[in-house]
XYZ file of C-alpha atoms in Angstrom:
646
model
C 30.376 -16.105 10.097
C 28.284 -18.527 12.238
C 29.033 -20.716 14.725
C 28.239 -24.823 14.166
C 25.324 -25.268 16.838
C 25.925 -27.747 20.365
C 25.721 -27.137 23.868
C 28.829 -27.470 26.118
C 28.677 -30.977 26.293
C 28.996 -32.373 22.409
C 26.306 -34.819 21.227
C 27.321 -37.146 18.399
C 25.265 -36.742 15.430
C 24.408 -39.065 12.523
C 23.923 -37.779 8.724
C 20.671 -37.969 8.268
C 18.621 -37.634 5.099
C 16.139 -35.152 4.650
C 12.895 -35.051 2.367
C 12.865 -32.141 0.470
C 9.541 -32.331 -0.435
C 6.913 -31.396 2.398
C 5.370 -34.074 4.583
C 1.405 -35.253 3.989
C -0.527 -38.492 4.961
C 0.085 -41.331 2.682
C -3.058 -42.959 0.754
C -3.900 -46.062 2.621
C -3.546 -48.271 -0.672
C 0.379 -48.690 -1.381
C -0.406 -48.518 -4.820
C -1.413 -44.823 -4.371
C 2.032 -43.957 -2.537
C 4.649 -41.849 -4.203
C 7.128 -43.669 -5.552
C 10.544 -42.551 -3.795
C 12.861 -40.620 -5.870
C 16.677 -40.070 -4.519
C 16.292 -35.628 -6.089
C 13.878 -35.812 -3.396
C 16.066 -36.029 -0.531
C 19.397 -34.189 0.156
C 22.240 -35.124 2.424
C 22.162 -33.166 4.971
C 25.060 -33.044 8.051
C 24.022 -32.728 11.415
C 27.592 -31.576 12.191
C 27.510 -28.480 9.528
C 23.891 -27.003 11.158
C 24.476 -23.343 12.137
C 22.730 -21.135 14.387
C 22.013 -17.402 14.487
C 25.217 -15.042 16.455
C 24.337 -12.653 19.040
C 24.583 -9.046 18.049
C 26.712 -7.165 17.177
C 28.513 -10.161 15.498
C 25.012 -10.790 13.743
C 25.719 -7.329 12.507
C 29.123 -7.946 11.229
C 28.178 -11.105 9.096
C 25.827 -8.865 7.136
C 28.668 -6.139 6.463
C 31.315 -8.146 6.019
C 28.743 -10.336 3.328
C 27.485 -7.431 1.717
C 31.126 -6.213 1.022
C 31.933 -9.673 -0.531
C 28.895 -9.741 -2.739
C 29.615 -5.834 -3.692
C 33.127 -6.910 -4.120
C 31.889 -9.662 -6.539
C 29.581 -7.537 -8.600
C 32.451 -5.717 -9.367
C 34.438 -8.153 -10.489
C 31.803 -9.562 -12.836
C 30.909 -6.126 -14.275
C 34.807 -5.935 -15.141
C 35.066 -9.000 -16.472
C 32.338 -8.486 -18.403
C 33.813 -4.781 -19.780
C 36.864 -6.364 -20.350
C 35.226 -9.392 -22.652
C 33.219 -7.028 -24.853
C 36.754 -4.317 -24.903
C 38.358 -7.423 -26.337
C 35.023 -8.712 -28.547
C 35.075 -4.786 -30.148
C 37.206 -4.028 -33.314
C 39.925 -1.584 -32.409
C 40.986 0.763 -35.329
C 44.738 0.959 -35.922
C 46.828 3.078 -33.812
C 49.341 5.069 -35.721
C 52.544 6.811 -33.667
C 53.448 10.320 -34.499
C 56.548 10.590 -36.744
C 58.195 13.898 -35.514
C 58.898 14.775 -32.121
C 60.220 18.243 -31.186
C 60.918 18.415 -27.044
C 60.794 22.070 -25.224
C 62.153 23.076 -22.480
C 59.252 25.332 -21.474
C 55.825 25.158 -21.291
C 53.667 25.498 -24.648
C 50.365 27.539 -24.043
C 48.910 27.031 -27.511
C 50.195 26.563 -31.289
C 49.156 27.655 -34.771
C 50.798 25.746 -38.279
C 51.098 27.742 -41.564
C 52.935 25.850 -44.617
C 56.032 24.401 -43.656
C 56.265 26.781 -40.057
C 54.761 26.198 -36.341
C 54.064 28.800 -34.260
C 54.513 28.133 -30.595
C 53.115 30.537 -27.925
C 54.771 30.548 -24.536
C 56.505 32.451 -21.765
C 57.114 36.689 -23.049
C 56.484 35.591 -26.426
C 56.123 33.135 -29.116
C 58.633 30.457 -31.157
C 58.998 29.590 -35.057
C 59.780 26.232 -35.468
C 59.759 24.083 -38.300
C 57.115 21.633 -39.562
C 59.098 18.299 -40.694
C 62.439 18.498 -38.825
C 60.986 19.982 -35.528
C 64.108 22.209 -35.290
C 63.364 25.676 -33.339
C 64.544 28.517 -35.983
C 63.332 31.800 -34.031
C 61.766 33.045 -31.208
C 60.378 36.046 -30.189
C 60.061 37.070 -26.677
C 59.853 41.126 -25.827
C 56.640 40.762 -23.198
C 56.253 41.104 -19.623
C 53.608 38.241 -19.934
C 52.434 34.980 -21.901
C 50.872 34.174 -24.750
C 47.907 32.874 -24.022
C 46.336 31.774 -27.755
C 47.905 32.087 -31.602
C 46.674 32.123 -34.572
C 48.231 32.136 -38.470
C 47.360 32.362 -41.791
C 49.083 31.441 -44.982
C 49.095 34.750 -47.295
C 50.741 32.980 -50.076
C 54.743 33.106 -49.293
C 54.414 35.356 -46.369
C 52.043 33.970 -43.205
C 49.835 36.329 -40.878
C 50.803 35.773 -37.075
C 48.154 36.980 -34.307
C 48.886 36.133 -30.468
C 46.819 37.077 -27.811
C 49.308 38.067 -24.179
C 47.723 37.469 -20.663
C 46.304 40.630 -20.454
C 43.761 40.166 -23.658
C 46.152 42.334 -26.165
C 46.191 41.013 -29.939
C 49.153 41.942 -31.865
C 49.197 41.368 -36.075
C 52.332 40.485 -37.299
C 54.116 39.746 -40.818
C 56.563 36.875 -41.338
C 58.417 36.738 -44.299
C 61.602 35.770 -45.446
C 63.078 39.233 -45.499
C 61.915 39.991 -41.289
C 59.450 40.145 -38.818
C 57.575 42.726 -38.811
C 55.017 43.966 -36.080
C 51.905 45.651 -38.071
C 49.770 46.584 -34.991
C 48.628 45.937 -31.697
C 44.854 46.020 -32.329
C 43.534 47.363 -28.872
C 46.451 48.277 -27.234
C 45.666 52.218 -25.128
C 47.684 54.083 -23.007
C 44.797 54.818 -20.845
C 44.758 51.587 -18.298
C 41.344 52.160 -17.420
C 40.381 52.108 -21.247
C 42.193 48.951 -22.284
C 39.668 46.124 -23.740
C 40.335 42.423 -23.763
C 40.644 40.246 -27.181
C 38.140 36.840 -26.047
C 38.780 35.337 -29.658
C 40.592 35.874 -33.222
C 39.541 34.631 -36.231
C 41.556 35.031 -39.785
C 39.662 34.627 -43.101
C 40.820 31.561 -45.586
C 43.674 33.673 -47.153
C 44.275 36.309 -45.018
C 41.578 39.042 -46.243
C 39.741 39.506 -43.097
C 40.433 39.366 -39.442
C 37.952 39.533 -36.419
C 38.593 39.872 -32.917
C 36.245 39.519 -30.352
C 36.746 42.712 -27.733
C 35.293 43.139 -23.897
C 35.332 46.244 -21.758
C 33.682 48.404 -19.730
C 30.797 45.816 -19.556
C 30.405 45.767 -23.183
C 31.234 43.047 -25.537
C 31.845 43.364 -29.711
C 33.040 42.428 -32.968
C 35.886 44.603 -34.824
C 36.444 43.381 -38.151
C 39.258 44.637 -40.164
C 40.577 44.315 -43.812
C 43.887 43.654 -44.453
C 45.872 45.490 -47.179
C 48.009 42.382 -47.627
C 48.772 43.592 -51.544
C 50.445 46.963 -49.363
C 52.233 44.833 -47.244
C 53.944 42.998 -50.075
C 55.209 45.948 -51.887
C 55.990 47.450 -48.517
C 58.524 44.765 -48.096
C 60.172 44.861 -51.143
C 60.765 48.445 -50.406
C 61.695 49.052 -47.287
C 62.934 52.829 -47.826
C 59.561 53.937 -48.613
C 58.098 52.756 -45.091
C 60.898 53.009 -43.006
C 60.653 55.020 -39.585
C 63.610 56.503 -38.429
C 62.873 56.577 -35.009
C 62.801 52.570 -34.824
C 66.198 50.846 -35.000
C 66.807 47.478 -36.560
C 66.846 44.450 -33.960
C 68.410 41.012 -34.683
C 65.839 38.255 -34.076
C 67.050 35.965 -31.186
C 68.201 32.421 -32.710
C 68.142 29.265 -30.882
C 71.238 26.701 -31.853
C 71.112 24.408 -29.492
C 73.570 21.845 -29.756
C 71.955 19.241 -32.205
C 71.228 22.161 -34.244
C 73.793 24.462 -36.532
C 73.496 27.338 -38.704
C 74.530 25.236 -41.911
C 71.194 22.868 -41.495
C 68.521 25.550 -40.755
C 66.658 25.487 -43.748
C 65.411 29.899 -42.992
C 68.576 32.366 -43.751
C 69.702 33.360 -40.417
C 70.188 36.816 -41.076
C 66.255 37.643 -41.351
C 66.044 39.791 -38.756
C 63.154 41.664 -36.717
C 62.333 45.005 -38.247
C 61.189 47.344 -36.274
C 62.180 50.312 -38.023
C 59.600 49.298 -41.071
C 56.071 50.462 -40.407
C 53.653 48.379 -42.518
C 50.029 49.771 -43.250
C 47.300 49.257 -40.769
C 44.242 47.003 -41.273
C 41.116 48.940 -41.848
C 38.344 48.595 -39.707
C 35.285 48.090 -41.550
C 32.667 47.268 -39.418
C 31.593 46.803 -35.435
C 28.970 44.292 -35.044
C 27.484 44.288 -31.356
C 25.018 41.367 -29.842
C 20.797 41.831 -31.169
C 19.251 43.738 -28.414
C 16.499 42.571 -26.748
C 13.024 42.866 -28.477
C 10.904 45.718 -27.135
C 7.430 47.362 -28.389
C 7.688 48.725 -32.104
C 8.396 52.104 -32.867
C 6.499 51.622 -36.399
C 3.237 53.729 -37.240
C 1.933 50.601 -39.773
C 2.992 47.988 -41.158
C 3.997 49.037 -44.196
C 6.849 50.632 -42.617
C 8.129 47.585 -41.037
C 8.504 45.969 -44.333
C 10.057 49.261 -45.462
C 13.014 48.454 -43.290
C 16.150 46.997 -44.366
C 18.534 45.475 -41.920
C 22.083 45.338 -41.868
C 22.315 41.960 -41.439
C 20.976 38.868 -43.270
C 19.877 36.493 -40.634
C 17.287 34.060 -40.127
C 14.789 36.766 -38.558
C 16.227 38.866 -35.636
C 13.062 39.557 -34.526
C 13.797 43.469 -34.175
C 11.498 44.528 -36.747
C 8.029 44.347 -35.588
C 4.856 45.829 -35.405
C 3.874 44.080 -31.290
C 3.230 47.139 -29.165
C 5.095 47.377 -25.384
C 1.604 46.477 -23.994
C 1.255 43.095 -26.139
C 4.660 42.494 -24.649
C 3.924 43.311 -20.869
C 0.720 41.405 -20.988
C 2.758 38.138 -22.377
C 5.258 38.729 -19.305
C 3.036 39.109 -17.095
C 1.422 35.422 -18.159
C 4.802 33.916 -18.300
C 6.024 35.550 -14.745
C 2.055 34.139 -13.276
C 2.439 30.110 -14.993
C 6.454 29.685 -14.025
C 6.364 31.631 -10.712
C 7.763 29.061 -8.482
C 10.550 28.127 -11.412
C 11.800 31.809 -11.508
C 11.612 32.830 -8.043
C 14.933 31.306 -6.915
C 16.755 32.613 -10.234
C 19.624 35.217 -10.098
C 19.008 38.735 -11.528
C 22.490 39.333 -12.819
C 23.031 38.993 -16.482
C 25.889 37.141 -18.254
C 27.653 38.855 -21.550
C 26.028 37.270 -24.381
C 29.696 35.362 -26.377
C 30.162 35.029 -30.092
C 30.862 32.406 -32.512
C 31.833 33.528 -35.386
C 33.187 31.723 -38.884
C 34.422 33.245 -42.102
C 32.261 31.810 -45.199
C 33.399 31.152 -48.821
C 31.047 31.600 -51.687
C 29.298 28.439 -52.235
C 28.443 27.049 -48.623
C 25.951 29.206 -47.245
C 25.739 32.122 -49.648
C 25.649 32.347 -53.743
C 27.266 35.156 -55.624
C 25.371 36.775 -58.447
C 26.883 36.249 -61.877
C 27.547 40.266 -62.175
C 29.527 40.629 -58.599
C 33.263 39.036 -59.858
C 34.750 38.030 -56.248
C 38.396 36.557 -56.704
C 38.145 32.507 -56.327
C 38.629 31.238 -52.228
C 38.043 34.697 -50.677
C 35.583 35.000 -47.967
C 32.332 37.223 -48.866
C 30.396 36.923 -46.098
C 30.868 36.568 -42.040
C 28.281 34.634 -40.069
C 28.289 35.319 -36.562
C 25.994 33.275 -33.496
C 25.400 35.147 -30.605
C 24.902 32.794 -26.949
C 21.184 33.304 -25.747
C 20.249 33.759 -29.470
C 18.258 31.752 -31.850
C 19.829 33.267 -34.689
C 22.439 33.123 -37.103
C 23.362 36.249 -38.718
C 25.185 36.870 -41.922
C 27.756 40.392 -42.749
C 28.392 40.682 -46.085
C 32.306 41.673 -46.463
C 31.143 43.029 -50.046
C 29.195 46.042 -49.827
C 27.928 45.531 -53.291
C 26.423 42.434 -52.184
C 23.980 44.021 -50.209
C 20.954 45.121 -52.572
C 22.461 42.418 -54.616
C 22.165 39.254 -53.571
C 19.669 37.296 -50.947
C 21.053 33.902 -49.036
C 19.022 30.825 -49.046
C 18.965 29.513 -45.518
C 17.233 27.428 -43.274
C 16.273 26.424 -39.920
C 17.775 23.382 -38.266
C 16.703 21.617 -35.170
C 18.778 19.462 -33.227
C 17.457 16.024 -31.541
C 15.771 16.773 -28.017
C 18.365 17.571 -25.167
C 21.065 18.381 -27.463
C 22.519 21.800 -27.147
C 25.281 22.791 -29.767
C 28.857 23.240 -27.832
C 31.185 23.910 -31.203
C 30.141 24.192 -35.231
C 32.429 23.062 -37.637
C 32.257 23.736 -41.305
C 33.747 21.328 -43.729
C 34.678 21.983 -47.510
C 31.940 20.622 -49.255
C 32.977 17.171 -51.000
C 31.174 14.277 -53.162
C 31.369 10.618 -52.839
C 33.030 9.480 -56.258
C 33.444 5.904 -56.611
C 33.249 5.263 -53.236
C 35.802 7.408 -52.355
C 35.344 11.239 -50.566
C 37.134 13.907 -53.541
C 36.577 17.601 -53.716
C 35.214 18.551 -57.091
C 37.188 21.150 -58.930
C 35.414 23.959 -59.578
C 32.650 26.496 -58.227
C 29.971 25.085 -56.629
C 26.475 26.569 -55.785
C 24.932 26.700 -52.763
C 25.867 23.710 -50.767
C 26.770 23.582 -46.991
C 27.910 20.591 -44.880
C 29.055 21.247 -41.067
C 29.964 18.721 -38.227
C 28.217 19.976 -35.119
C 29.718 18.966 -31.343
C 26.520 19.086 -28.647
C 26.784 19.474 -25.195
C 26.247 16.152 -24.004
C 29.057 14.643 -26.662
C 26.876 13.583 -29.184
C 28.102 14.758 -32.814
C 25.669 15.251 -35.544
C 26.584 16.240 -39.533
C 24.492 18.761 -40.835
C 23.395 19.064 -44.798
C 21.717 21.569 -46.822
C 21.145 21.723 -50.306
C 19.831 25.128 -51.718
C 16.038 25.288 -51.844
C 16.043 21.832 -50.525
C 15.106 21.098 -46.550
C 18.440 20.804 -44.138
C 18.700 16.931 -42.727
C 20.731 15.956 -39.653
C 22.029 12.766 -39.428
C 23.632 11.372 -36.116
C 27.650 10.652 -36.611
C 27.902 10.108 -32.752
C 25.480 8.729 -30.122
C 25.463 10.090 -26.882
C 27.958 7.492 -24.621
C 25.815 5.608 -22.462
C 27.455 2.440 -21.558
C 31.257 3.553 -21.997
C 31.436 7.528 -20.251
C 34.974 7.891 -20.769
C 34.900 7.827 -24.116
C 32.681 11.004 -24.518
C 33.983 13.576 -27.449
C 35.217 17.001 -25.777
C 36.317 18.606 -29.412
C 36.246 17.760 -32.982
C 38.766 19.068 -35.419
C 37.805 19.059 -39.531
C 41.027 17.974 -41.432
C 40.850 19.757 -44.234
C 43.567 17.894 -46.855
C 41.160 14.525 -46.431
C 37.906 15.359 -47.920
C 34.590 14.531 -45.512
C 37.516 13.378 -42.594
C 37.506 15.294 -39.037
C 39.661 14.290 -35.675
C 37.741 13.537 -32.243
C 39.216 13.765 -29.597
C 37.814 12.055 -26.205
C 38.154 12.593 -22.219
C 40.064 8.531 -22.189
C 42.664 10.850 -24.444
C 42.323 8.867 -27.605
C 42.220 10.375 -31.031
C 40.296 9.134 -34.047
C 39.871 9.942 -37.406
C 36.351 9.486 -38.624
C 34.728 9.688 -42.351
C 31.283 11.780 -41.721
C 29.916 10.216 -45.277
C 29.554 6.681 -43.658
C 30.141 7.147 -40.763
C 33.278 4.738 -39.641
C 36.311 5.044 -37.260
C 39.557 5.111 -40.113
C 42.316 4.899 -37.539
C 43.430 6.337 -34.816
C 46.423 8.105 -33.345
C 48.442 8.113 -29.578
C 51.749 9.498 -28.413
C 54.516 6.710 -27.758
C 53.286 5.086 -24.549
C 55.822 7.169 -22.435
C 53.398 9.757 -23.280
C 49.903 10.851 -22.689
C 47.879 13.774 -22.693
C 47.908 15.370 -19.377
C 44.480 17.192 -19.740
C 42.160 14.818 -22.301
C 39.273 17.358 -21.996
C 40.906 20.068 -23.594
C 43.672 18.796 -25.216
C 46.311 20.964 -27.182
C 46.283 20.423 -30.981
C 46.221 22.195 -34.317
C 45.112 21.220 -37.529
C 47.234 22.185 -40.946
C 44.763 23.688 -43.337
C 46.908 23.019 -46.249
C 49.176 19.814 -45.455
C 47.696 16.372 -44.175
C 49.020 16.692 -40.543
C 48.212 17.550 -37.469
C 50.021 18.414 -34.140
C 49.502 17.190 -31.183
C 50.913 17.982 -27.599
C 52.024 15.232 -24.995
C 53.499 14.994 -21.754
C 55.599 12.744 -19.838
C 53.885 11.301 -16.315
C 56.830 11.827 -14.611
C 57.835 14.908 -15.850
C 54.357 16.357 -14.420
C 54.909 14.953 -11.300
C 58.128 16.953 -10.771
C 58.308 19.829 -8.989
C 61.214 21.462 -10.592
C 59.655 23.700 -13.792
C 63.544 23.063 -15.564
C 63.292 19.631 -15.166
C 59.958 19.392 -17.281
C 60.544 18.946 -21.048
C 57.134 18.897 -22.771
C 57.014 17.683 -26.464
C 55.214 18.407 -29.738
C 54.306 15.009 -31.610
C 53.665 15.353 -35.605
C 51.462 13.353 -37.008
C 51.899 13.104 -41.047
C 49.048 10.995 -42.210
C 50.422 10.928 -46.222
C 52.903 8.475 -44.231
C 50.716 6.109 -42.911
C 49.374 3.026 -45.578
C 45.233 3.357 -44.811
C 45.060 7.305 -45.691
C 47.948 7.051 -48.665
C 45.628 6.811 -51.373
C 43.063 9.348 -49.732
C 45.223 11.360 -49.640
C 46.790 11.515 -53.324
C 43.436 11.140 -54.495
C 41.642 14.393 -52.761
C 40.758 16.411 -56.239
C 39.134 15.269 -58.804
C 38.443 16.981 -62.473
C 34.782 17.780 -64.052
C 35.709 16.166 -66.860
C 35.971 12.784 -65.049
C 32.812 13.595 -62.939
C 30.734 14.163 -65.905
C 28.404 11.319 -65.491
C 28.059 12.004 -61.613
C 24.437 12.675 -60.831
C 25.558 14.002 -57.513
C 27.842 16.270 -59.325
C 25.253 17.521 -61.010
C 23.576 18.893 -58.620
C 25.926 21.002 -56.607
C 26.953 22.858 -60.084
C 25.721 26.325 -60.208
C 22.505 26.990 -62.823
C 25.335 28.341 -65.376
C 27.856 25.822 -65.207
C 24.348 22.888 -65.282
C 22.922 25.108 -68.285
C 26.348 25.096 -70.054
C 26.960 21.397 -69.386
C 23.514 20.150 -70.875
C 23.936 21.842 -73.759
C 27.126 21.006 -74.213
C 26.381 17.258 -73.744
C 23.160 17.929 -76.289
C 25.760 19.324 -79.004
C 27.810 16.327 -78.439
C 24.790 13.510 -78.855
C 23.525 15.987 -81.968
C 27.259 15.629 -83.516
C 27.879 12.483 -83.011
C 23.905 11.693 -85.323
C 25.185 13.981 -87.388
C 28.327 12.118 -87.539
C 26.801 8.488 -88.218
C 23.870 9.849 -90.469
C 26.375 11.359 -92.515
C 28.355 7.706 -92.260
C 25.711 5.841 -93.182
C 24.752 8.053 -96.116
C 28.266 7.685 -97.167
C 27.825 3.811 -96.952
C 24.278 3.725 -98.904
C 26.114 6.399 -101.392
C 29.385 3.537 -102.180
C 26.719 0.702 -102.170
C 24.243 2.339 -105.101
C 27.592 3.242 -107.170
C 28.870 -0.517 -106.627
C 25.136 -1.573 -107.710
C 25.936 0.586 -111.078
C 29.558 -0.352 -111.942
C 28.387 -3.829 -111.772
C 25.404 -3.292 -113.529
C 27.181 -1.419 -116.460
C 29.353 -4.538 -116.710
């Protein structure tokens, strides 16, 4: 904004042209002079000359420019986005298949075989996998469930919800009846009562663990469960029935779309309350490492006379550094980081667990004279927050004098904190394809760990050998919204896990090259109302996963009937890129044989046996064509004779 320069009275004004160059004294021989180019002058119009405005309009040009060039940048940093969005390769989107709509809010889900569990307002709902049809649903609380777990015990599942006010309850779903088993830290005592922070069920249903707080305090119970009791406890009734409980029918949803004649589950199954099923046994209580103080030993003999209950990568309790060692090394700390600790609160946080059930094979080897039965989890590794550590329980008591477990120490990149460990079911690249080997394997261990600062990194060990860390997942830089919040290991696609980011897009990744497969999204009515922690399960037997969506304009409204919230099912046997994956998961020994990879993940035994089973075979088959080639030499020198003889 300027204003074209004259006085009052305007002065005409010729174009002139001016020199660009700047002015000098020419040479006084022509021959030295320039010679006159025309990109040496510009056209210049007397009329367009500006002059500067008097404040504060001077001041408003330079706002009102700066906003346009702002403005501009903008635009060309958009552009630019939007040219290399279009220049990237975009993995196929695939749309769920199944949609099942609820008229009340989900708070979390859990899938076992064909059944979803769905926990909600006073209770919880059974629905089922392929036809989304609601079949039961179970609501006798004062308050929500909060979380749910299940796990498949064969034809009957395990069900474990967690209410609002931190009490887990077991029960047993079968097709004769519900039954509740126990609630696992329910008192009568209010001021007693503990809260349940996190459940975990065992591959198979052997072992449960639930994380407890109270009274300042914070622990592990894990319990056995008598699931072979259960069973026969079932199929008869009279001999655990309690008279004091009365039989209840289970409340049935038949909405109209739905009828008694196409519900797949009898609708007579009703809950049983007046069965009382046998109580899990509690078999150990694992608390947080205290902190390390001055030894208690007299030598040091007697610290390496000390056995600890748990196999861990050093917990640093047994020692032989006396309490003034460890004063004078505070003291130096507390004197170099003075002015970093002075502003620091005093109060302590509870230190949290993360805790995983392990089968033989990925972090632990079973002697050959302990017989375990095949996919049941020996050993329970627990990592404490504030700890360095990663502790191991055996769940066999025999194991204990028994058996050590190779381990080793893994370091992470620089910055990178781990957020979430996942373990996967160790698999083999056959062919160029990801299959599980049949069979036991020794000690092999593959996990997908999640960072803090979204960066995802797959984690190897191989026995004796040294762990490696590869990166599956730089940190986002350039594009923020596409950081990973959570990572999901599908366990029907060998080496394949789900990651899910804050933009709300899913993807399904193979760890062994690494490569985006596909991806998955809700029909675009849909989209996930809160990315960064999104609702989803995982089946650990079928190739799906659910995932929940919500409508924009459903959220908006501020009636709570008017919201219908829906479950989307996505079955990825159905979609054409993960149909051969899928059918081609498992593959035999027999056809692995020649697999030096293979090889190596066989146990001593089974790699003992299988070399001396190939040696037999080479020594047969020279024993075979020596013995055919004697037989040869044998018909030749009696041909040589007959003819001779003629």
């Amino acid at each position: 904004m300027s204003a074209p320069g004259g006085s009052q009275v305007r002065k005409m004004r010729l174009s002139s042209f001016v020199r660009k160059v700047l002015l000098e004294v020419p040479s006084p021989t022509e021959q030295d002079w320039p010679q006159d180019d025309e990109k040496d002058f510009a056209f210049k119009d007397s009329e367009q000359e500006l002059e500067s405005l008097p404040q504060p309009y001077r001041m408003i040009n330079k706002m009102v420019n700066l906003l346009f060039d702002q403005a501009w940048e903008v635009i060309m940093k958009r552009d630019a986005l939007r040219e290399a969005e279009h220049s990237r390769v975009q993995p196929t989107i695939y749309l769920p298949l199944v949609e099942s709509k609820l008229n009340k809010m989900p708070n979390c889900m859990a899938v076992s075989q064909d059944y979803v569990f769905i926990g909600g307002a006073k209770g919880f709902s059974i629905y089922n996998l392929y036809d989304a049809k609601r079949l039961y649903i179970w609501e006798k609380l004062k308050v929500d469930v909060t979380s749910i777990w299940a796990a498949d015990l064969g034809s009957e599942i395990l069900i474990a919800p967690v209410d609002e006010t931190g009490i887990a309850r077991l029960f047993y779903f079968c097709k004769d009846g519900l039954f509740l088993i126990k609630a696992i830290n329910e008192v009568d005592d209010i001021s007693k009562q503990t809260t349940c922070l996190k459940t975990e069920i065992s591959h198979g249903g052997d072992f449960a663990a639930f994380l407890l707080q109270g009274a300042g305090d914070i622990w592990l119970d894990v319990y056995r469960l008598p699931k072979e009791s259960w069973l026969k406890e079932v199929e008869h009734p009279q001999l655990a029935i309690n008279p004091k409980k009365k039989v209840r029918q289970l409340q049935l949803n038949t909405p109209d779309s739905v009828t008694s004649d196409n519900l797949e589950m009898d609708i007579n199954i009703c809950f049983r309350g007046d069965i009382k099923l046998s109580l899990p046994v509690h078999i150990m209580k694992i608390k947080p490492p205290k902190p390390v103080t001055g030894t208690t030993f007299k030598s040091p003999l007697e610290v390496f006379a000390k056995i600890e209950d748990c196999y861990g990568l050093g917990s640093g309790q047994n020692h032989f550094i006396k309490d003034t060692q460890w004063e004078q090394q505070e003291a130096i700390f507390k004197a170099l980081f003075k002015k970093y600790l002075d502003g620091e609160c005093g109060e302590e946080q509870l230190s949290m667990a993360t805790f995983h059930f392990l089968l033989p094979g990925r972090v632990t080897t079973m002697p050959a004279d302990v017989k375990s039965p095949s996919g049941v989890a020996c050993v329970l590794g627990i990592h404490w927050t504030g700890n360095h550590n990663f502790f191991l329980y055996s769940l066999n008591r025999t194991l204990k004098d028994k058996a050590g477990f190779p381990l080793g120490v893994v370091a992470l990149p620089k910055g990178c904190s781990c957020q979430s460990v996942h373990f996967l079911k160790y698999y083999l690249v056959h062919q160029g394809q990801n299959v599980y080997p049949e069979g036991p394997l020794k000690s092999h261990m593959k996990c997908v760990v999640l960072c803090t600062d979204s960066s995802v990194h797959l984690v190897t060990a191989r026995g004796t050998q040294e762990p490696t860390v590869s990166v599956l997942v730089e940190r986002p830089v350039k594009y923020l919204d596409e950081a990973i919040c959570a990572v999901a290991p599908v366990p029907a696609l060998p080496g394949m896990v789900l990651t899910f980011s804050r933009n709300g897009s899913v993807q399904l990744m193979d760890v062994a090259k690494p490569q985006i497969i596909c991806a998955f999204a809700p029909p675009r009515t849909y989209h996930l109302a809160v990315p960064w922690t999104p609702m989803f399960v995982v089946s650990l037997h079928r190739p799906c996963f659910l995932l929940r969506g919500d409508h924009p304009d459903e959220i908006e409204s501020d009636d709570a009937k008017d919201i219908q919230n829906s479950i989307f099912c996505f079955n990825l046997e159905a979609y054409p890129l993960l149909e051969n994956i899928c059918n081609l998961c498992t593959v035999p020994q027999a056809d692995m044989t020649d697999s030096m990879a293979f090889a190596q993940v066989l146990p001593l035994e089974k790699r003992c046996e299988s070399f001396l089973q190939e040696r037999f075979q080479k020594l047969e088959k020279k024993v075979k064509e020596q013995e055919h080639w004697a037989r040869l030499r044998r018909n030749s020198l009696l041909l040589q004779r007959e003819t001779s003889r003629k």
